[in-house]
CSV table of C-alpha atoms and ligand atoms in Angstrom, one decimal:
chain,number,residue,atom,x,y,z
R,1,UNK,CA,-31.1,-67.9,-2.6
R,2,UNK,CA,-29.4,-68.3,0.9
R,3,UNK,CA,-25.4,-66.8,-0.7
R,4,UNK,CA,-27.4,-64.1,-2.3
R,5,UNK,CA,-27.7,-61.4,0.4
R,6,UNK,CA,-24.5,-62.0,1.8
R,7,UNK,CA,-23.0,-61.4,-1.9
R,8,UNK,CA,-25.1,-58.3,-2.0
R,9,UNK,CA,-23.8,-57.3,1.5
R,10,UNK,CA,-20.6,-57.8,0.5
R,11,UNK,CA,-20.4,-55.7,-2.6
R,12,UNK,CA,-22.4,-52.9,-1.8
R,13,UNK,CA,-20.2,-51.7,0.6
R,14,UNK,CA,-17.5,-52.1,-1.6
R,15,UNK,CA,-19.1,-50.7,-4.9
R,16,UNK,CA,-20.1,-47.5,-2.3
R,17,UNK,CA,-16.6,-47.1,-1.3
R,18,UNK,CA,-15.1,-47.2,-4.8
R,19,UNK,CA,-18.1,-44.4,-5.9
R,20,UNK,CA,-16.8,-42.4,-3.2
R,21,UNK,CA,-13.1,-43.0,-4.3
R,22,UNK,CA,-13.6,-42.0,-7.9
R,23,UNK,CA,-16.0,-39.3,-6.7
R,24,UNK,CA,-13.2,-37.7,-4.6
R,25,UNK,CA,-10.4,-38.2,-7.0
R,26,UNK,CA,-12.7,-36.1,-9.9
R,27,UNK,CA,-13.5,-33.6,-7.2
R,28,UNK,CA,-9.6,-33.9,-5.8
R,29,UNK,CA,-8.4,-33.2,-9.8
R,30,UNK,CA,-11.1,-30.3,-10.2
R,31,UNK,CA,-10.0,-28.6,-7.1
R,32,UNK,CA,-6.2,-29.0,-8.1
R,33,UNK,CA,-6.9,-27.8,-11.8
R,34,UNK,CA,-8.9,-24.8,-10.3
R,35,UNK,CA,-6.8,-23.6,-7.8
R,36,UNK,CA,-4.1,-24.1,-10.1
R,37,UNK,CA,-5.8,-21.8,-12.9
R,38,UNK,CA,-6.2,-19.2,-9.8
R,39,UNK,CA,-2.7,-19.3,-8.8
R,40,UNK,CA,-1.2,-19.3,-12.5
R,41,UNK,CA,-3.1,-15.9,-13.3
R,42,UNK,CA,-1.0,-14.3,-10.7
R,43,UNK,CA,2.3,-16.6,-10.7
R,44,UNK,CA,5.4,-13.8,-11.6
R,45,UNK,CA,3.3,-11.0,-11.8
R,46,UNK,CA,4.8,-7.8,-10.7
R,47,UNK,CA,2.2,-5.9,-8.5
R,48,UNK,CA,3.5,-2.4,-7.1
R,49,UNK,CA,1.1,-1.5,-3.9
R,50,UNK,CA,1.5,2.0,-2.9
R,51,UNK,CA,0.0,2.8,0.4
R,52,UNK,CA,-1.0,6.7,-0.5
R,53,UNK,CA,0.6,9.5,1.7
R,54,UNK,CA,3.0,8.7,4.8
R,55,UNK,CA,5.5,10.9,6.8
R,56,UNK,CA,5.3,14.4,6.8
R,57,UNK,CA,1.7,14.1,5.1
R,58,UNK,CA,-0.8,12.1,6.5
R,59,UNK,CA,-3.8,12.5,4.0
R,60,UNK,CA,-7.2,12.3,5.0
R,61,UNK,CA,-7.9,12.3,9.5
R,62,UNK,CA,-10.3,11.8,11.6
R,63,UNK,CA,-10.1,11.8,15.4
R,64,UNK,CA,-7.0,10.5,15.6
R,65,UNK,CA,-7.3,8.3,12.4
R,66,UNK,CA,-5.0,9.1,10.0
R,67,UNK,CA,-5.1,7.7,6.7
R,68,UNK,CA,-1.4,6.9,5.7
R,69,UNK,CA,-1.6,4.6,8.8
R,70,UNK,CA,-5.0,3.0,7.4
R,71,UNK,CA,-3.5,3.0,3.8
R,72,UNK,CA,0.0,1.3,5.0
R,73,UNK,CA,-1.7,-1.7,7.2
R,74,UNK,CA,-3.6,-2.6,4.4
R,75,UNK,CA,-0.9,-2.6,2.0
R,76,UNK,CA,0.9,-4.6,4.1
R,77,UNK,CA,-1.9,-7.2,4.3
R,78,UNK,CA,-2.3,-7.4,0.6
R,79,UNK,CA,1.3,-8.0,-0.2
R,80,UNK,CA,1.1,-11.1,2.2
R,81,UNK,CA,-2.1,-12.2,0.1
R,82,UNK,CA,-0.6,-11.6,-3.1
R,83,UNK,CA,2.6,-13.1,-2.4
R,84,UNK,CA,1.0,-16.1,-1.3
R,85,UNK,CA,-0.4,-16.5,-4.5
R,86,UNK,CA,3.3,-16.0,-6.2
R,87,UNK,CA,3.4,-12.7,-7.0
R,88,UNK,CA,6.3,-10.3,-6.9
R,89,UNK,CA,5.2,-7.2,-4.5
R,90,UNK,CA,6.9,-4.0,-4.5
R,91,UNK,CA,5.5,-1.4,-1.8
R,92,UNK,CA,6.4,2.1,-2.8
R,93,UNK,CA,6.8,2.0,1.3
R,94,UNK,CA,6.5,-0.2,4.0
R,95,UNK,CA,7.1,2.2,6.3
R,96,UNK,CA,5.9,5.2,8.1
R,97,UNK,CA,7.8,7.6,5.3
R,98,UNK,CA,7.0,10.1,2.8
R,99,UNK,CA,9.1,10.8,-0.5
R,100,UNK,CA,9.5,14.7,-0.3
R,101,UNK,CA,12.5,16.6,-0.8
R,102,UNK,CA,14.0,17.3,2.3
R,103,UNK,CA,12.4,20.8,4.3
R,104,UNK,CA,10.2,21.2,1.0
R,105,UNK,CA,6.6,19.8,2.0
R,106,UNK,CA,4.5,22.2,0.4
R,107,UNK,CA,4.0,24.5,-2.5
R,108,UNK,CA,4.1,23.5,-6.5
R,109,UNK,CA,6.7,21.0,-6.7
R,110,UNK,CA,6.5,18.9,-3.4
R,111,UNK,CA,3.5,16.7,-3.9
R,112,UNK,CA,4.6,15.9,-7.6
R,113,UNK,CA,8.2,14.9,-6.1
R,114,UNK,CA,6.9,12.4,-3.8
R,115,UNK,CA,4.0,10.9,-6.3
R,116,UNK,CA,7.2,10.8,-8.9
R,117,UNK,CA,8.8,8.5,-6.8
R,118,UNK,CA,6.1,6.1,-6.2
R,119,UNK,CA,5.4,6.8,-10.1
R,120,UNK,CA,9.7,5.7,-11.5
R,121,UNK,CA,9.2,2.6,-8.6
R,122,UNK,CA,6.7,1.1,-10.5
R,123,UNK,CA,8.3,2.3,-14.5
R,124,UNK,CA,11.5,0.9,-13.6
R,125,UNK,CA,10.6,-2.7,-12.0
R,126,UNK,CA,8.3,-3.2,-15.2
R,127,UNK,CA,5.0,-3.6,-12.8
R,128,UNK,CA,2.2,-4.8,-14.1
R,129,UNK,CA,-0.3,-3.1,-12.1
R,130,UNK,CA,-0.1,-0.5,-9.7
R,131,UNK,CA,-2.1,-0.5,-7.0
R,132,UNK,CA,-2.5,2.8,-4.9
R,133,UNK,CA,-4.3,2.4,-1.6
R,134,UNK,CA,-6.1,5.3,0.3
R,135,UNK,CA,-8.9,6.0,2.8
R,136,UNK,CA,-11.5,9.0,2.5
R,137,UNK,CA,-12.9,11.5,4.2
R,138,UNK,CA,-15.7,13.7,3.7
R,139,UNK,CA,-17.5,16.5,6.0
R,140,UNK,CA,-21.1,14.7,6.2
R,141,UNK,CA,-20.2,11.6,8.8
R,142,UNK,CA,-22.9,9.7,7.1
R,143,UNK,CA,-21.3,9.4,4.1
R,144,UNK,CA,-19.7,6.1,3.4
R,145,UNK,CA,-18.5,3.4,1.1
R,146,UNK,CA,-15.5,1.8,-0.2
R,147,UNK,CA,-14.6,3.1,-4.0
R,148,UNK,CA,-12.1,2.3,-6.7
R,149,UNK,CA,-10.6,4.9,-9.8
R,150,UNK,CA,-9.2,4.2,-13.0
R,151,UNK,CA,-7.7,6.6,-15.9
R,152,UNK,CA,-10.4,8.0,-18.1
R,153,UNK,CA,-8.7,6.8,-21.4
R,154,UNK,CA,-7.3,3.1,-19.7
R,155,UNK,CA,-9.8,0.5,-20.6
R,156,UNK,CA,-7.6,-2.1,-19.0
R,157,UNK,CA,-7.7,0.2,-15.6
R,158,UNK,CA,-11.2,0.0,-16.0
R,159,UNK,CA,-11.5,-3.3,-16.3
R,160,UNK,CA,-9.3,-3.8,-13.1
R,161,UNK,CA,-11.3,-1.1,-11.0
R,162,UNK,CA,-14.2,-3.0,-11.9
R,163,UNK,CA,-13.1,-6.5,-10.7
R,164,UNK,CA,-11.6,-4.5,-7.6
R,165,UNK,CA,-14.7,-2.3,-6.7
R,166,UNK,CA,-17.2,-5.8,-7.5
R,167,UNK,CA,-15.4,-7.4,-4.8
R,168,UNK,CA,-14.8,-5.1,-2.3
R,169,UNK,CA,-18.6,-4.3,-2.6
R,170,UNK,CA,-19.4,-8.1,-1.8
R,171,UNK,CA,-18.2,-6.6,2.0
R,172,UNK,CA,-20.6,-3.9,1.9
R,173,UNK,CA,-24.2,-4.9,0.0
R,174,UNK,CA,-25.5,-1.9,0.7
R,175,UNK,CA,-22.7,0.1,-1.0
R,176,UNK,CA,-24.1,1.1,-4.7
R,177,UNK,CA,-21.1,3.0,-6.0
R,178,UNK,CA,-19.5,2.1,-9.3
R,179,UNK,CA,-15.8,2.1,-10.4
R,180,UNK,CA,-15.0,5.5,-11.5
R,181,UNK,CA,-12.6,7.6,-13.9
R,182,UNK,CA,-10.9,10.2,-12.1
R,183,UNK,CA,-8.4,12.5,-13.1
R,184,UNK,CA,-5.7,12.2,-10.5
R,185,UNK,CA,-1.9,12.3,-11.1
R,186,UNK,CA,-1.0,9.1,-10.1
R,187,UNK,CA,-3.1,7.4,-12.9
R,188,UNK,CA,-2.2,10.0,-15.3
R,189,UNK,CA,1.4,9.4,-15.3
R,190,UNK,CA,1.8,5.6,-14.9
R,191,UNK,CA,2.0,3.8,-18.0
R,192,UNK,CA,0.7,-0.2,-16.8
R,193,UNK,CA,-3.0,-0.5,-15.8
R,194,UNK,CA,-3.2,1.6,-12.6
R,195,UNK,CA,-5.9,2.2,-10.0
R,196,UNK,CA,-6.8,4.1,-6.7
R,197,UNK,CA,-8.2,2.2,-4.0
R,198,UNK,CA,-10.4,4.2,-1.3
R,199,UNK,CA,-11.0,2.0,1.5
R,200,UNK,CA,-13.8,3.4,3.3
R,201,UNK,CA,-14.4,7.1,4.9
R,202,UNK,CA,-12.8,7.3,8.1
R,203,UNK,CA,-15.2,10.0,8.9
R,204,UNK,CA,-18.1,7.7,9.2
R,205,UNK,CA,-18.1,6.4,12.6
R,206,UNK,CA,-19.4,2.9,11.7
R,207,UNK,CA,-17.0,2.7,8.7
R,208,UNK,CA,-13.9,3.8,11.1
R,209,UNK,CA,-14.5,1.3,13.6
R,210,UNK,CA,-14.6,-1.2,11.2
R,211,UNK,CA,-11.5,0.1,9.2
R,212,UNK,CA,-9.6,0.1,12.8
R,213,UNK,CA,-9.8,-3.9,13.6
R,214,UNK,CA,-7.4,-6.3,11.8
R,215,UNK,CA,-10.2,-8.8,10.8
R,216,UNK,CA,-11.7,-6.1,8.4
R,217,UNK,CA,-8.5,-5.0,6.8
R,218,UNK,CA,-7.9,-8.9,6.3
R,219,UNK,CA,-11.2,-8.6,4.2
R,220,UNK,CA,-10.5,-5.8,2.3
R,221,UNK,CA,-6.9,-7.2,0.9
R,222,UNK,CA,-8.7,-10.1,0.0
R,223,UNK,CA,-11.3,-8.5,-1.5
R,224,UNK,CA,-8.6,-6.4,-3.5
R,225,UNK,CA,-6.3,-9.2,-4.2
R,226,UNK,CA,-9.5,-11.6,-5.5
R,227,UNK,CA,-10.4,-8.2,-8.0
R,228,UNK,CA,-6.9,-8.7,-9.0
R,229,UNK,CA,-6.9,-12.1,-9.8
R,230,UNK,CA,-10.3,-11.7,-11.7
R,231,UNK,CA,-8.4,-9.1,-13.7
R,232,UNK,CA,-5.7,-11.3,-14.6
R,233,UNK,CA,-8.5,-14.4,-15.7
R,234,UNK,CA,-10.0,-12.2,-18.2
R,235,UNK,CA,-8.8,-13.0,-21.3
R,236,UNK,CA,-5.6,-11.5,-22.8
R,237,UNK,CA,-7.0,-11.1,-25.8
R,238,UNK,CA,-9.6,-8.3,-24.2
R,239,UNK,CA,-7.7,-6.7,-22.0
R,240,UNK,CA,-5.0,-5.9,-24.5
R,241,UNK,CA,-7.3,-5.3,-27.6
R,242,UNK,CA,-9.4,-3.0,-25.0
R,243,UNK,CA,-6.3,-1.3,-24.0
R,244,UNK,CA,-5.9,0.0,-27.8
R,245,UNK,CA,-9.0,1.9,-28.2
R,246,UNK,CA,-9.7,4.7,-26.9
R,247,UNK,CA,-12.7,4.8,-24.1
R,248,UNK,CA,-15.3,6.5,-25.4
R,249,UNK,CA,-16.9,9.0,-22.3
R,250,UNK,CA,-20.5,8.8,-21.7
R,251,UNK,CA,-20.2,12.5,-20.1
R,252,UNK,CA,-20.9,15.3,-22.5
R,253,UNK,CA,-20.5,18.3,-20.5
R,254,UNK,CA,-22.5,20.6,-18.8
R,255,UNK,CA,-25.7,22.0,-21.0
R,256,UNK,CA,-24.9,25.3,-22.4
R,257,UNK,CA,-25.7,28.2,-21.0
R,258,UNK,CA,-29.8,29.4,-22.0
R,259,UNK,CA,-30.1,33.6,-22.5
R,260,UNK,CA,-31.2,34.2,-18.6
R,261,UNK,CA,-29.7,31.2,-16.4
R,262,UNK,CA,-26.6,29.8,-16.1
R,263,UNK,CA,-25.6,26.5,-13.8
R,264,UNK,CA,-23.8,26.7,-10.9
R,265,UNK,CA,-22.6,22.7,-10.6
R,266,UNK,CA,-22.7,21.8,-6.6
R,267,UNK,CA,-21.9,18.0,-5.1
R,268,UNK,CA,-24.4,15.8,-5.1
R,269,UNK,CA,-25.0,15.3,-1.0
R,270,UNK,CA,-24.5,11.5,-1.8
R,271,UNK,CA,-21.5,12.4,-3.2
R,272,UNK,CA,-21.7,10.5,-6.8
R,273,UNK,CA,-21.3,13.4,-8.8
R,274,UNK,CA,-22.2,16.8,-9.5
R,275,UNK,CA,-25.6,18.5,-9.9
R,276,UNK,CA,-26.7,22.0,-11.1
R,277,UNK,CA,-28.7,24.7,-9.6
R,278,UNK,CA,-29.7,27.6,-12.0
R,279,UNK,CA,-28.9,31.1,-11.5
R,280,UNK,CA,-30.9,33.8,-13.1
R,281,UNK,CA,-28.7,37.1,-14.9
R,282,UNK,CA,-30.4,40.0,-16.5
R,283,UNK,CA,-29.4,39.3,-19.9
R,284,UNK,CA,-29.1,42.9,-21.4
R,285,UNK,CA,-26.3,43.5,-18.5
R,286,UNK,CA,-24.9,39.9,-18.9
R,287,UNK,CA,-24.5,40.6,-22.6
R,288,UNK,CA,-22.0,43.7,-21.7
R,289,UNK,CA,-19.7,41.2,-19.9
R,290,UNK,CA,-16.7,39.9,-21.2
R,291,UNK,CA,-16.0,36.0,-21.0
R,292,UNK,CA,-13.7,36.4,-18.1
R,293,UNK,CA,-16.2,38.4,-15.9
R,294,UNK,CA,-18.8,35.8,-16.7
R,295,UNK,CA,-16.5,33.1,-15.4
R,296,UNK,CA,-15.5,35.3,-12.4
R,297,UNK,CA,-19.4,35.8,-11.6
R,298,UNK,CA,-20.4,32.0,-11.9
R,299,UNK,CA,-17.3,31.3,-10.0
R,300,UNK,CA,-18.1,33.8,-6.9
R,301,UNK,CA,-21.7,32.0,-7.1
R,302,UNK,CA,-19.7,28.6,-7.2
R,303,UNK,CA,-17.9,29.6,-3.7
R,304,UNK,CA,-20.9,31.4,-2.3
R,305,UNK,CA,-22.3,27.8,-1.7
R,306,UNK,CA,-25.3,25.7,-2.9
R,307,UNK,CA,-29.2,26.7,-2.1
R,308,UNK,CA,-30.8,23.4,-2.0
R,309,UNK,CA,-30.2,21.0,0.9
R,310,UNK,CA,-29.8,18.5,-1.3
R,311,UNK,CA,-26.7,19.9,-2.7
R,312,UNK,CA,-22.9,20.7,-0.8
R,313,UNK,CA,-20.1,22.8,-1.3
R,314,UNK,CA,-17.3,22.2,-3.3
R,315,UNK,CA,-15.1,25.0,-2.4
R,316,UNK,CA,-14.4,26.6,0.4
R,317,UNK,CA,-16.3,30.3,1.0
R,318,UNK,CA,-12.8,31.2,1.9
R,319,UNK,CA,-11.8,31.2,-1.3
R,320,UNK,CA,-10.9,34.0,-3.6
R,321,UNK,CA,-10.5,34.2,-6.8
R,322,UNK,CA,-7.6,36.3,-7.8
R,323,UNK,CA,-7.3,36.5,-11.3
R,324,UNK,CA,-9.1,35.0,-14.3
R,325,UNK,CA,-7.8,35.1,-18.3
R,326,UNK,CA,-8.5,33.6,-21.5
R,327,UNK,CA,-5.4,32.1,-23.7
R,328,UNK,CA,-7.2,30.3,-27.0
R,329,UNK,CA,-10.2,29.4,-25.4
R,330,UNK,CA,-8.9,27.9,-22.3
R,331,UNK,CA,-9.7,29.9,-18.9
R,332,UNK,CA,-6.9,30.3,-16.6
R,333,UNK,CA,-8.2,30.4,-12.9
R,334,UNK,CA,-6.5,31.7,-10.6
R,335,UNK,CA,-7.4,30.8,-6.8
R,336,UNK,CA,-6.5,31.9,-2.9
R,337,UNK,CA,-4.7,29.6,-1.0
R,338,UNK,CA,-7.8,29.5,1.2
R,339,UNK,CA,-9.5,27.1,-1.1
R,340,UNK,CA,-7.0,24.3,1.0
R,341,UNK,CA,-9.1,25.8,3.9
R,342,UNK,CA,-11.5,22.7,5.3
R,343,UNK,CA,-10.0,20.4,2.5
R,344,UNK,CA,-11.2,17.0,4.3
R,345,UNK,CA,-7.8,15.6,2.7
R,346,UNK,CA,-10.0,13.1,0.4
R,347,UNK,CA,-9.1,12.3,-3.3
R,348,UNK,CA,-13.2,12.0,-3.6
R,349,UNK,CA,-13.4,15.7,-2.5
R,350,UNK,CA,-10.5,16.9,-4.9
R,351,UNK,CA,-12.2,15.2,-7.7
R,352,UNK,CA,-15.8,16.6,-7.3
R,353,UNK,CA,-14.2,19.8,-6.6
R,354,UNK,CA,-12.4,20.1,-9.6
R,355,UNK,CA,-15.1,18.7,-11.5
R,356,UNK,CA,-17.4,21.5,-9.9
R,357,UNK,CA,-15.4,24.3,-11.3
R,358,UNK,CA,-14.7,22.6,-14.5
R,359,UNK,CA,-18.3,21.9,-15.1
R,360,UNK,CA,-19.3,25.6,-14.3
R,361,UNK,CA,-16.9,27.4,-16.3
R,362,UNK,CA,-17.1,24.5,-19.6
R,363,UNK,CA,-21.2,25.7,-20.1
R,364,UNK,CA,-19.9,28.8,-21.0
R,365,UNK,CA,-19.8,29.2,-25.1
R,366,UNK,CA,-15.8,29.5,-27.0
R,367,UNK,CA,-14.4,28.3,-22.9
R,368,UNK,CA,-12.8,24.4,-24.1
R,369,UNK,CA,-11.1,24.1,-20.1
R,370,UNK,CA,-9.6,25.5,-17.9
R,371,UNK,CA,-6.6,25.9,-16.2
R,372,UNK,CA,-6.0,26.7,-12.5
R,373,UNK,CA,-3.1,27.5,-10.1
R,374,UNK,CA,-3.1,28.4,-6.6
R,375,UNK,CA,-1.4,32.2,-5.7
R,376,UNK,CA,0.3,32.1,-9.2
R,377,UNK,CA,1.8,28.1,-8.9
R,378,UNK,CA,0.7,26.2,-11.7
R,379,UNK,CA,1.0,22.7,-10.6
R,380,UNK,CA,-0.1,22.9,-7.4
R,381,UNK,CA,-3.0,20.8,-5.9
R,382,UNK,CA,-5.7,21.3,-3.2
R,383,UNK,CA,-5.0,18.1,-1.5
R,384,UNK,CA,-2.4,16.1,-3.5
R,385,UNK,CA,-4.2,14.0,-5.5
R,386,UNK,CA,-5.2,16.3,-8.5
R,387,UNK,CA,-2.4,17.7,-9.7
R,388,UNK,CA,-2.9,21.0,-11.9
R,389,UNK,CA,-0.5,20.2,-14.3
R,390,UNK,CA,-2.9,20.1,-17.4
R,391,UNK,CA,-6.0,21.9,-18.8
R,392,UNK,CA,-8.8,20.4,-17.4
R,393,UNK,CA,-12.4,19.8,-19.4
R,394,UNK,CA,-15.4,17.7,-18.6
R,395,UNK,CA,-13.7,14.1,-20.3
R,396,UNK,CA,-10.3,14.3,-18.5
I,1,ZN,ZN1,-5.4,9.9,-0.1
């Protein structure tokens, strides 16, 4: 009766403390297990960053901003992250350079010289993943939002943009957009899972300001390097089944063409993707054209500029279009140099711009793609992220 309570004194104390000790050891283990699974996902992985553009070409600017400065800051900041986590990082540069043959910065071959050697850094050091960083810019200043690309037919680059763009959206919960497949040269030529990183339009002046303080860029590689760690936690097994199989493409193509309208495909003003505004024809004149005067007449609408506010340009009305043939059902387009004129420097802009003159000229019946060169040079590029090296249809 009287020991009682001081017995009960005594050992509650001490069963409380020894709760708390096992508690914290369980806790202490799980943590260590945990962050040990983290860290093993990305422990000797190779990781080539490549921080688009630099030197002589400064992609995408804004007031002052250019986007090889953006692009290389960030880089930077996500090889620190990633080697942290034991990773091997290889930046394509860590400097202000680009990769050009010397006194040749433009025309048919330079772009593709200086993507090559980004391209052979990441073959030859066996990288697992290559990252390519870049910023965006766009005409309409209220157009914003951090994006990330894959290769149409890499399922594992999917799977990576996915994990990327998920995170990097966790920064911005009003930003809606979707990984994406895009058709740029960079993730057409590199053999490991590959994607392009847009880090935000530096023509939006909310966006910029953000993208100019350290604090945000420290988000963004984390964001980036937590997507890349997701990546590497899926299973094997899916990832490398996944990479096997060829994606099957939910787009089909533009409608085909009905007897009095055709579709002239403009951007969406959001910017996530295309959309068509009809065109009426008199059908017993239409019917006297050939294929290549149709194109030619769909892609004179196609410069002329959308209608609807609801709709931009994809080309500039600069443009001309020089020539136009047909070789086995493939159209070969040929443009003025003026369709550079007002190029905003974006890889989003070369995409839907592309896409917009693929789109338009794939509704009409026997044309399977096109091909396009600029004044006569196949392989040349608008902005130097599409590279018009291949025939080009609604799935590539
Ligand atoms: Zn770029």
């Amino acid at each position: 009766m009287y020991h009682r309570p001081i017995i009960l004194l005594i050992r509650k104390p001490v069963l409380f403390s020894i709760t708390i000790v096992i508690m914290l050891v369980i806790i202490g283990t799980g943590t260590l297990k945990f962050k040990a699974a983290l860290s093993q996902s990305l422990k000797n992985k190779v990781i080539v960053i490549d921080p688009g553009h630099g030197g002589a070409d400064p992609g995408a600017h804004n007031t002052g901003v250019k986007e090889k400065d953006v692009n290389l800051d960030v880089s930077l900041r996500l090889r620190k992250v990633l080697e942290s986590e034991g990773c091997t990082v290889i930046l394509t540069r860590d400097v202000d350079k680009d990769f050009y043959n010397p006194g040749q910065y433009q025309g048919r071959a330079a772009k593709r010289i200086d993507l090559n050697h980004r391209i052979s850094l990441a073959s030859s050091n066996n990288a697992d993943l290559f990252i390519s960083i870049h910023a965006n810019s766009f005409p309409r200043r209220n157009t914003y939002g951090m994006e990330t690309y894959y290769h149409q037919k890499s399922p594992s680059g999917k799977i990576l943009a996915e994990n990327i763009q998920e995170h990097l959206t966790q920064l911005q919960l009003d930003n809606k957009r979707k990984a994406k497949a895009g058709d740029y040269y960079l993730l057409n030529q590199t053999k490991m899972p590959a994607v392009i990183v847009e880090v935000g339009f530096i023509s939006n002046p909310r966006e910029r300001k953000l993208l100019l303080t350290g604090d945000y860029r420290d988000s963004i590689a984390k964001a980036i390097a937590d997507g890349i760690k997701s990546y590497f936690e899926t299973p094997k097994e899916i990832r490398e089944i996944s990479e096997g199989i060829q994606s099957v493409t939910s787009q089909e193509g533009p409608a085909p063409i009905s007897k009095d309208t055709y579709k002239v495909y403009f951007s969406k003003a959001s910017l996530d993707g295309l959309s068509p505004e009809e065109r009426s024809f008199n059908p017993s004149v239409w019917n006297k054209l050939t294929l290549t005067q149709k194109a030619d007449l769909i892609l004179k609408d196609l410069i002329k500029g959308p209608t609807s506010p609801d709709h931009l340009s994809t080309l500039s009305p600069k443009t001309k279009v020089l020539s136009v043939s047909l070789n086995n059902n493939i159209l070969n387009l040929n443009f003025s140099k003026d369709i550079r004129e007002n190029f905003s420097g974006s890889a989003l802009e070369e995409d839907i711009a592309v896409k917009s003159i693929v789109w338009s000229m794939t509704q009409l019946p026997g044309v399977k793609g096109v091909t396009i060169s600029i004044e006569g040079n196949y392989g040349d590029s608008i902005g130097g992220h599409v590279i018009f090296d291949h025939m080009l249809n609604p799935r590539s």
